[in-house]
C-alpha positions as MATLAB code, in Angstrom:
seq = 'XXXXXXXXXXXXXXXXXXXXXXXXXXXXXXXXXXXXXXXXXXXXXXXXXXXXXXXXXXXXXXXXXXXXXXXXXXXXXXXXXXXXXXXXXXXXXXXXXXXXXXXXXXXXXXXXXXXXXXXXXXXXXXXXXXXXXXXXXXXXXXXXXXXXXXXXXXXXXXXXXXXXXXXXXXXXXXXXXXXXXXXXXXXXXXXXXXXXXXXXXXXXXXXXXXXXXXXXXXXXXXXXXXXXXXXXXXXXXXXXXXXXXXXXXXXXXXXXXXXXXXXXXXXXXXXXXXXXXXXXXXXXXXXXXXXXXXXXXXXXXXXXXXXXXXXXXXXXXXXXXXXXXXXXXXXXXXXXXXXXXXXXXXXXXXXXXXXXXXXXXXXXXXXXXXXXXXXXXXXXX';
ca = [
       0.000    0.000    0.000;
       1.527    3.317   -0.983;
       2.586    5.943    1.567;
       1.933    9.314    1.860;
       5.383   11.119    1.199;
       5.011   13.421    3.774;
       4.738   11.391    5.992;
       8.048    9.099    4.904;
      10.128   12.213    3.331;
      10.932   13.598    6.165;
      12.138   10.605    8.458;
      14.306    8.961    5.243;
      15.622   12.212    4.592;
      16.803   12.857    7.886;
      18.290    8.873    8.117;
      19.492    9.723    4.815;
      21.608   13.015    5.900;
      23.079   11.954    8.919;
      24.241    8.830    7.314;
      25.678   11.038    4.678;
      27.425   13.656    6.423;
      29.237   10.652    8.440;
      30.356    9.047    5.116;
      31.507   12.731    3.825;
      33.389   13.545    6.983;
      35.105   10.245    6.752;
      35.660   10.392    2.878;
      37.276   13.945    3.480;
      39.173   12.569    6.469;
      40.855    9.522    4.089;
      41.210   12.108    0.879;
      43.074   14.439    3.367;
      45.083   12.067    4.932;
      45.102    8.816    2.930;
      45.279    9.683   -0.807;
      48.804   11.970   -0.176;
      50.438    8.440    0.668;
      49.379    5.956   -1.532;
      46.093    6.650   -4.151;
      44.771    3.040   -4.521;
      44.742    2.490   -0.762;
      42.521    5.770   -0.673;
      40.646    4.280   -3.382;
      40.063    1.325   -1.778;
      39.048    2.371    1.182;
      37.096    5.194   -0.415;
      34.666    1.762   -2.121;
      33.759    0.704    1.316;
      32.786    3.983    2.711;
      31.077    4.968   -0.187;
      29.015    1.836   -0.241;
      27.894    2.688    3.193;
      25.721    5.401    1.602;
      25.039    4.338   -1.805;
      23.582    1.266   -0.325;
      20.591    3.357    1.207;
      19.599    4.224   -1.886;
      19.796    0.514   -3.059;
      17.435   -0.598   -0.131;
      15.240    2.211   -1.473;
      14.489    0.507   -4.270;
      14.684   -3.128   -3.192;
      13.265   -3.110    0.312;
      11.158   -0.047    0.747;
       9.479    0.469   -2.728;
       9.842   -3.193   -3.649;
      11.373   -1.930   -7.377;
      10.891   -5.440   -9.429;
      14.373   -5.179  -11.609;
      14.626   -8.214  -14.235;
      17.671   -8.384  -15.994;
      17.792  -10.110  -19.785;
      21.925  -11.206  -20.725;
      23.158  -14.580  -21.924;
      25.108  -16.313  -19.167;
      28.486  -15.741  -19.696;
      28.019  -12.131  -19.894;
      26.097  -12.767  -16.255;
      29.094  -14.466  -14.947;
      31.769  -11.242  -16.263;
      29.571   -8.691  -15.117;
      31.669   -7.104  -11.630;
      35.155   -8.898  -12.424;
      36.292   -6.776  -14.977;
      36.276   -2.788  -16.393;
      33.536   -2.432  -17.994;
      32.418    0.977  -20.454;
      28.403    1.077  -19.923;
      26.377    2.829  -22.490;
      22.773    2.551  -22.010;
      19.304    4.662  -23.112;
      17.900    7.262  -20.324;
      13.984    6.068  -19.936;
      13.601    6.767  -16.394;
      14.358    9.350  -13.719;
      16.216    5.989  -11.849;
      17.990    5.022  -14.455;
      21.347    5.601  -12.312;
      19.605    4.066   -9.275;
      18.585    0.761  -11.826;
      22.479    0.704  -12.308;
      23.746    1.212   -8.866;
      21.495   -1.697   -7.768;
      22.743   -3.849  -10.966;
      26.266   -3.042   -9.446;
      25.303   -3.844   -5.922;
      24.018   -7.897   -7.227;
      27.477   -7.495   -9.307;
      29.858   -6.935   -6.706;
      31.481   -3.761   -7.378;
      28.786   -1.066   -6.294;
      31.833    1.406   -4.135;
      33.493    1.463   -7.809;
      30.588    2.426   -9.674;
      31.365    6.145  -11.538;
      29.583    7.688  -14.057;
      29.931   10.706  -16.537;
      27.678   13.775  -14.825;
      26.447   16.883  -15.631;
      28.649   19.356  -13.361;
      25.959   20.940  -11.281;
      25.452   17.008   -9.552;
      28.819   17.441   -7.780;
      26.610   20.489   -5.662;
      23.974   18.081   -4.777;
      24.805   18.188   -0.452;
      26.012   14.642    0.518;
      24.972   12.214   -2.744;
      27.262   14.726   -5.039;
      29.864   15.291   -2.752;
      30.649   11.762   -2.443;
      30.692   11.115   -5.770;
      33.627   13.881   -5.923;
      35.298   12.074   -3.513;
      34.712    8.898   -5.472;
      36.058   10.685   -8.503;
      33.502   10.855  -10.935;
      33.688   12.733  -13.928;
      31.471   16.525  -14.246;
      31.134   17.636  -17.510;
      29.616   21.105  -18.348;
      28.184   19.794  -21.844;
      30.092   22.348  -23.598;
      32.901   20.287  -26.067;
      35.474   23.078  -25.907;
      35.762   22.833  -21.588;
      34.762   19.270  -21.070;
      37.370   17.512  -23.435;
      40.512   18.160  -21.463;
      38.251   17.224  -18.278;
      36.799   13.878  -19.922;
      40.261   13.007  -21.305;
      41.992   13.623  -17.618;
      39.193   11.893  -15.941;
      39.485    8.593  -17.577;
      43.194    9.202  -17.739;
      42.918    8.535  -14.056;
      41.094    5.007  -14.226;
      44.480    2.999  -15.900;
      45.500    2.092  -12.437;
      42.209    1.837  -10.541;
      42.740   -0.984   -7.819;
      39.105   -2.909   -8.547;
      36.890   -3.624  -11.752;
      34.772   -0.638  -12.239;
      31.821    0.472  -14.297;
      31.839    3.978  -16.203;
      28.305    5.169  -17.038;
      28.092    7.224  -20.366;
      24.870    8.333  -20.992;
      25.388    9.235  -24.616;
      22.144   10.500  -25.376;
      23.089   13.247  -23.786;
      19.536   13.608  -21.836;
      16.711   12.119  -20.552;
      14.231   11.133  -22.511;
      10.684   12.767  -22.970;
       8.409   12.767  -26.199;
       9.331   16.591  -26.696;
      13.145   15.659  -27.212;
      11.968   12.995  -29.061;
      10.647   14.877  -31.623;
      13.058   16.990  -32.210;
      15.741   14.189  -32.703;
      13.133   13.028  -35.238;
      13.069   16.245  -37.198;
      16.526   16.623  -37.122;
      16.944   12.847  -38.274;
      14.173   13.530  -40.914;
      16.352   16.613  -41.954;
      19.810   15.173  -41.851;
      18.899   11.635  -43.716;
      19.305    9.765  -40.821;
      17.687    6.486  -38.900;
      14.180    7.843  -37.669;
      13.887    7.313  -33.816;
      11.023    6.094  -32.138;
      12.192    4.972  -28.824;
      15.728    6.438  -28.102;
      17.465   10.270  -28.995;
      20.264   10.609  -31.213;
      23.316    9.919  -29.575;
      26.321   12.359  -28.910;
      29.219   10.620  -30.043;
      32.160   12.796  -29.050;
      32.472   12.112  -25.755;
      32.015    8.257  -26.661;
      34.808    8.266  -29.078;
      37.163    9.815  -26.499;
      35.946    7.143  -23.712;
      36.821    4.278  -26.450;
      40.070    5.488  -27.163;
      41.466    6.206  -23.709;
      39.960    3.104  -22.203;
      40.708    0.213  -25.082;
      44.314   -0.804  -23.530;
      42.556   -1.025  -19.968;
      39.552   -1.803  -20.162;
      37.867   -5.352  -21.653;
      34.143   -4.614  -22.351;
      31.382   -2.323  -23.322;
      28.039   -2.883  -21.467;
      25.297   -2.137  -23.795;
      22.328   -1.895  -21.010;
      18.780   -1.064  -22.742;
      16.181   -0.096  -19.881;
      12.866   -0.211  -20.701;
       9.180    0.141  -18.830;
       6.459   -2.407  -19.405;
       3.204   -0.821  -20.170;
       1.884   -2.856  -16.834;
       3.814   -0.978  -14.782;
       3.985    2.624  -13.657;
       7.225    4.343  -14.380;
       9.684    4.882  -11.433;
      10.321    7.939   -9.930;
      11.928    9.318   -6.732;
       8.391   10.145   -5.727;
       6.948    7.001   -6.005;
      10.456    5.300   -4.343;
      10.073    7.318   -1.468;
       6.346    6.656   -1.013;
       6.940    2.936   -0.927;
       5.172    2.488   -4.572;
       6.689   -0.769   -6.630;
       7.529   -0.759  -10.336;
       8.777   -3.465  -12.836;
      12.026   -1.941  -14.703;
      13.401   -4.743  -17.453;
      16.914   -4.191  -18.106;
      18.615   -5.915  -21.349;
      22.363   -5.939  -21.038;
      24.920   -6.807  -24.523;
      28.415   -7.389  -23.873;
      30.387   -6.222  -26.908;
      34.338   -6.473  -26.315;
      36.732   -3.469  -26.756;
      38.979   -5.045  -28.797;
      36.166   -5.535  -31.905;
      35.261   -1.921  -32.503;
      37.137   -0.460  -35.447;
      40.307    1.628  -34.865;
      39.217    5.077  -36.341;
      37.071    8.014  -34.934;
      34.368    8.073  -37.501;
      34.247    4.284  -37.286;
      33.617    4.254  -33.606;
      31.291    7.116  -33.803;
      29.399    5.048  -36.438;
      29.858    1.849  -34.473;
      27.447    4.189  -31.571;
      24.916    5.223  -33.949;
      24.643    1.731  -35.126;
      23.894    0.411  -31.423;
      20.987    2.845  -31.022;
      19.530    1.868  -33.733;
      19.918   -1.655  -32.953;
      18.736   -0.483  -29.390;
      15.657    1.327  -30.770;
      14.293   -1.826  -32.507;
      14.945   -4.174  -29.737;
      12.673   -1.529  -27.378;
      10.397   -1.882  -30.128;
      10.153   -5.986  -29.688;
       9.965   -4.970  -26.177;
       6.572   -2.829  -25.981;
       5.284   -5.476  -28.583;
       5.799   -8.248  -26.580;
       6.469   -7.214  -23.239;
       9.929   -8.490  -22.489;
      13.028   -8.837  -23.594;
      13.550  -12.635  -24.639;
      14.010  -15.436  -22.691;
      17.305  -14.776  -21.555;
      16.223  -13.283  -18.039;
      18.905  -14.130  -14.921;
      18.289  -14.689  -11.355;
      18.863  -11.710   -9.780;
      17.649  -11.646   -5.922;
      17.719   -8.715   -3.697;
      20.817   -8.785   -1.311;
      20.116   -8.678    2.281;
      23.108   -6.455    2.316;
      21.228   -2.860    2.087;
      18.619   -3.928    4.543;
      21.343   -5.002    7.318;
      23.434   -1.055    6.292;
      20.181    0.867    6.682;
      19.264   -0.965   10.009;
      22.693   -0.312   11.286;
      22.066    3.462   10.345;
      18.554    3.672   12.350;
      19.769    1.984   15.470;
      23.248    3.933   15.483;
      20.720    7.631   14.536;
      18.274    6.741   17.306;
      20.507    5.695   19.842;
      23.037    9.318   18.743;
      19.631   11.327   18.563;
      18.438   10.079   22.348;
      21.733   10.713   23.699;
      21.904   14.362   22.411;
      18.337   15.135   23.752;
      19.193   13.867   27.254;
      22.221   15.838   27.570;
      21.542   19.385   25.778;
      17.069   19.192   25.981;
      16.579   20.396   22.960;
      13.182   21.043   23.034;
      13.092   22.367   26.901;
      13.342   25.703   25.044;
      12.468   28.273   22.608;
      16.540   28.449   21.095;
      16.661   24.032   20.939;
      13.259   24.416   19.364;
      13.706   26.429   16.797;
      16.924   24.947   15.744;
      15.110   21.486   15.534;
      12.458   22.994   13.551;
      15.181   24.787   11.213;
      17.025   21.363   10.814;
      14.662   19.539    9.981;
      13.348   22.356    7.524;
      16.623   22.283    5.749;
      16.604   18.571    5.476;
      13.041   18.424    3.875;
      14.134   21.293    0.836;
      17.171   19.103    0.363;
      15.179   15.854   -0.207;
      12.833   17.940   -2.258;
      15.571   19.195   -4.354;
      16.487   15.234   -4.759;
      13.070   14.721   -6.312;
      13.414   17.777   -8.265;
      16.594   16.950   -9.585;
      15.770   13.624  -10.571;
      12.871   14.615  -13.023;
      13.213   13.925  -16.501;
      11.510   17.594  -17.081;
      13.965   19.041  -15.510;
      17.092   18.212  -17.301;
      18.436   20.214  -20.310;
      17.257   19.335  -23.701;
      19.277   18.433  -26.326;
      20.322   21.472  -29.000;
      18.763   20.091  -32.611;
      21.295   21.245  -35.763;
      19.389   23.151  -38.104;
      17.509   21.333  -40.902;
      19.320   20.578  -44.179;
      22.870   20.389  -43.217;
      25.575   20.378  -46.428;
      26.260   16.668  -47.662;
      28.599   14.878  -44.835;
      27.998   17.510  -42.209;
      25.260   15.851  -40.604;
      26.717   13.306  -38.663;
      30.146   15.729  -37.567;
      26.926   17.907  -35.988;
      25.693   15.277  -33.606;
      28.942   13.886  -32.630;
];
């Protein structure tokens, strides 16, 4: 039965900040003194501590809302999937799609070393976007001319990263709504290209740059497809945080570094080709439901539930300590700071939501209409 959120918001938020700010203090703590010595140890130890908090978010889905995830790979991919490096370039359906991935890592083993390419305004985001700093993701500013020194630095960084990792590259650029959707269709129309129905017209800059920094380290490419059957609702913090389940079916292709072709334009064509691929397979999918009969066995760890239990007891037992030693509420001053606190706390977890929403995100810029013969795919790259 589905929750009111005001009535959950508040109480998650404030397990969700304390929890937070004690995995930020402790990140800063091992960035200050740790990383100076030796980087992989900080790195290492940086997985754990960051797992503490991304974990929360896991249970979120898998405990609290009861998020049914079904993932579609052939078993060999299965079995790779959290021992190796691993590129992942997947569609952006839903305002979870980074939470569908996180828990995908958590089942895989190697959640702490999760990164991802973000938009540089998530590194402000209090506690969730400071530890991803610390956990040295990458923040773009989607403008080419600043972000391709950044982007090439950034995954200059991963050669020597201790543990298998998995780099999201969202290269659609966006989220997905119908209104972007039609304008990658005019602009397809325009420029001669494959007509989208399902997915945007991928960027393919910043995924030629990722390919060629990352083929001597790094094995695979995850090609992850996400899609919503019509059954189901589609997932949004909201709904997560008011204890309302969804079905999310996730179709993961392992495609190995070594097979795409050696120059730019190739590899740039190599992307295109893959969303077009991925566009007709999310076709099949609203046809028919599901993704094929290659769905694994993925259960929910007990892992998140045990971290967020730990969390309550350790914020319940910190929270009744402070109000027998300072009475906070015995007056007007302990009052008003609780009521300010808890204020803050709310906007923040708000501003989660908010940021979360597909409508809220930037839309892609569509080239003008009749580009000059061979311009038209140099404009979306």
């Amino acid at each position: 039965m589905a929750i009111p959120a005001a009535i959950v918001i508040l109480p998650l938020g404030v397990l969700f900040f304390f929890s937070g700010l004690v995995v930020n203090l402790i990140q800063a703590v091992c960035y200050v003194l740790i990383r100076p010595l030796s980087k992989n140890t900080y790195r290492r130890v940086n997985r754990e501590v960051a797992e503490l908090l991304w974990l929360e978010l896991v249970w979120l889905i898998d405990w609290w809302a009861g998020v049914k995830l079904e993932l579609y790979t052939d078993s060999e991919s299965y079995k790779l999937m959290g021992s190796e490096h691993a590129l992942v370039i997947s569609n952006h359906k839903s305002d979870i799609d980074w939470l569908v991935g996180w828990v995908l890592a958590q089942r895989s083993g190697c959640l702490g070393s999760t990164l991802a390419v973000m938009k540089k305004s998530s590194k402000l985001l209090p506690v969730i976007g400071w530890s991803m700093w610390f956990s040295e993701y990458v923040f773009l500013e989607r403008s080419w001319a600043k972000d391709e020194g950044t982007l090439k630095s950034g995954l200059q960084r991963l050669r020597d990263f201790p543990r298998p990792f998995w780099l999201a590259l969202f290269v659609e650029g966006t989220r997905f709504t119908e209104s972007k959707l039609s304008a990658a269709q005019e602009y397809a129309s325009s420029a001669g290209l494959p007509f989208p129905r399902n997915v945007l017209i991928p960027r393919t800059k910043g995924f030629v740059t990722a390919v060629n920094h990352m083929r001597p380290f790094v094995p695979a490419i995850y090609d992850v497809t996400v899609s919503i059957p019509k059954t189901s609702p589609p997932p949004t913090m909201l709904r997560l945080f008011k204890g309302q389940s969804s079905v999310v079916h996730v179709h993961l292709k392992r495609h190995l570094m070594k097979d795409l072709p050696e120059t730019d334009a190739a590899v740039a064509q190599w992307c295109r080709d893959v969303f077009v691929a991925k566009d007709k397979l999310l076709d099949k999918h609203i046809a028919e439901g599901s993704f094929g009969e290659q769905l694994q066995n993925t259960k929910r760890p007990l892992k998140s539930l045990l971290v967020v239990t730990s969390w309550a007891i350790l914020l319940v037992l910190g929270a009744s300590k402070v109000f027998q030693r300072i009475s906070l509420f015995s007056s007007w001053k302990g009052i008003t700071f609780s009521v300010i606190s808890l204020s803050i706390i709310t906007i923040l977890m708000q501003v989660l939501i908010q940021f979360s929403q597909s409508e809220r995100s930037t839309p892609a810029k569509v080239a003008p209409a009749k580009p000059k013969n061979g311009e038209a795919q140099d404009k979306q790259q």
